[in-house]
Amino acid sequence: MRIAVFNQKGGVGKTTTTLNLAAAVARDGGSPLLIDLDPQCHLSAIHGSSPQDSAHSLFGFYQDARTLKDLIVPWEGIGRLVPSHQQLIKVDSTFGKGPAILNKLRGGLDALDADNGGATVTLIDCCPYIGVLSLNAIFACDLLLIPVSTDYLSLQAAERMTQTLAILEPVVKRRIQRRYLLTRFDRRRRMSEDVRQRLLALYPDEVCATVISENVAVAESPSENRDVFSHNAASTGARDYAELRHELAGQGLLSQVASGGVKTSDPK
């Protein structure tokens, strides 16, 4: 299952969701692959080994035709990472927007699977704007997970996402499966519930029941180069991301770990 974590707005929890959902999968016996598709390199910085040479990052996949397998680095306790580099920002201006470049990540992941180097779950941390990189993720993914922090600007960004997907779906010739995830949810604030109700009215079958609460552990853990479970497994944030993994698995959108091993649900 390939999951792109994307919204056309920064600060909504894309990177923390990518990291902590991967950690939840790993704690349940999986070994996810994380791809840092953001030139800001936040996910790679949390990993703690952002490559100095862009050829050893995801940019090498685009610029130098290196395989994803060549670029993977281990991430203890979580799985594996294809790190980012600031040079990724050049992809939009360098390679145009033809079908070959827009489908490049999909092709790279297909090749990784064929080489038995793929993962049951791949999580892609996207940059917060529509361009070649985010389109690569959308074209490659089975599920688009859209974090929406509980403020009205994020709600507007979610509605813009719907408009964007309506334009893209005739191109990819399929409906892009998506889930909206409420983040930074504060039950003491009326606005949090207002945003949740608005999302439910707009997308009644596509809003995650799980919400990610405003939580100190979620906010602190990246500065410690940790996921929320490693930072504070008893925290509300750890509970929320464990519940999110369970919810998505129950809907057939994530791998299920059973007594006989890992069972992968058919995303179709």
mmCIF file of N, CA, C and O in Angstrom, residues 71 91 98 104 109 154 187 194 247 264:
data_model
loop_
_atom_site.group_PDB
_atom_site.id
_atom_site.type_symbol
_atom_site.label_atom_id
_atom_site.label_comp_id
_atom_site.label_asym_id
_atom_site.label_seq_id
_atom_site.Cartn_x
_atom_site.Cartn_y
_atom_site.Cartn_z
ATOM 1 N N LEU A 71 19.354 4.223 -2.850
ATOM 2 C CA LEU A 71 19.285 5.418 -2.002
ATOM 3 C C LEU A 71 18.719 5.153 -0.618
ATOM 4 O O LEU A 71 18.746 6.020 0.246
ATOM 5 N N VAL A 91 13.603 20.143 -9.385
ATOM 6 C CA VAL A 91 12.918 19.156 -10.231
ATOM 7 C C VAL A 91 11.827 19.810 -11.066
ATOM 8 O O VAL A 91 11.679 19.525 -12.256
ATOM 9 N N GLY A 98 5.956 16.417 -18.374
ATOM 10 C CA GLY A 98 5.471 15.368 -19.255
ATOM 11 C C GLY A 98 5.156 14.095 -18.495
ATOM 12 O O GLY A 98 5.494 13.945 -17.311
ATOM 13 N N LYS A 104 7.455 9.081 -12.768
ATOM 14 C CA LYS A 104 8.779 8.534 -12.437
ATOM 15 C C LYS A 104 8.803 7.836 -11.081
ATOM 16 O O LYS A 104 9.367 6.751 -10.943
ATOM 17 N N LEU A 109 9.035 2.890 -7.757
ATOM 18 C CA LEU A 109 8.479 2.000 -6.730
ATOM 19 C C LEU A 109 8.105 0.646 -7.321
ATOM 20 O O LEU A 109 8.288 -0.393 -6.683
ATOM 21 N N SER A 154 -6.935 25.830 6.997
ATOM 22 C CA SER A 154 -6.689 24.442 6.623
ATOM 23 C C SER A 154 -7.920 23.824 5.978
ATOM 24 O O SER A 154 -7.815 23.014 5.051
ATOM 25 N N ARG A 187 -10.051 19.668 21.965
ATOM 26 C CA ARG A 187 -11.458 19.530 22.345
ATOM 27 C C ARG A 187 -11.967 20.702 23.168
ATOM 28 O O ARG A 187 -13.187 20.846 23.353
ATOM 29 N N ASP A 194 -16.084 22.631 15.072
ATOM 30 C CA ASP A 194 -16.705 23.251 13.898
ATOM 31 C C ASP A 194 -16.045 22.751 12.613
ATOM 32 O O ASP A 194 -16.735 22.435 11.631
ATOM 33 N N GLU A 247 -7.439 2.072 12.548
ATOM 34 C CA GLU A 247 -8.588 2.440 11.729
ATOM 35 C C GLU A 247 -8.327 2.166 10.254
ATOM 36 O O GLU A 247 -9.165 1.583 9.554
ATOM 37 N N THR A 264 -1.404 -8.369 3.411
ATOM 38 C CA THR A 264 -1.603 -7.109 2.728
ATOM 39 C C THR A 264 -2.982 -7.066 2.108
ATOM 40 O O THR A 264 -3.339 -7.935 1.325
#
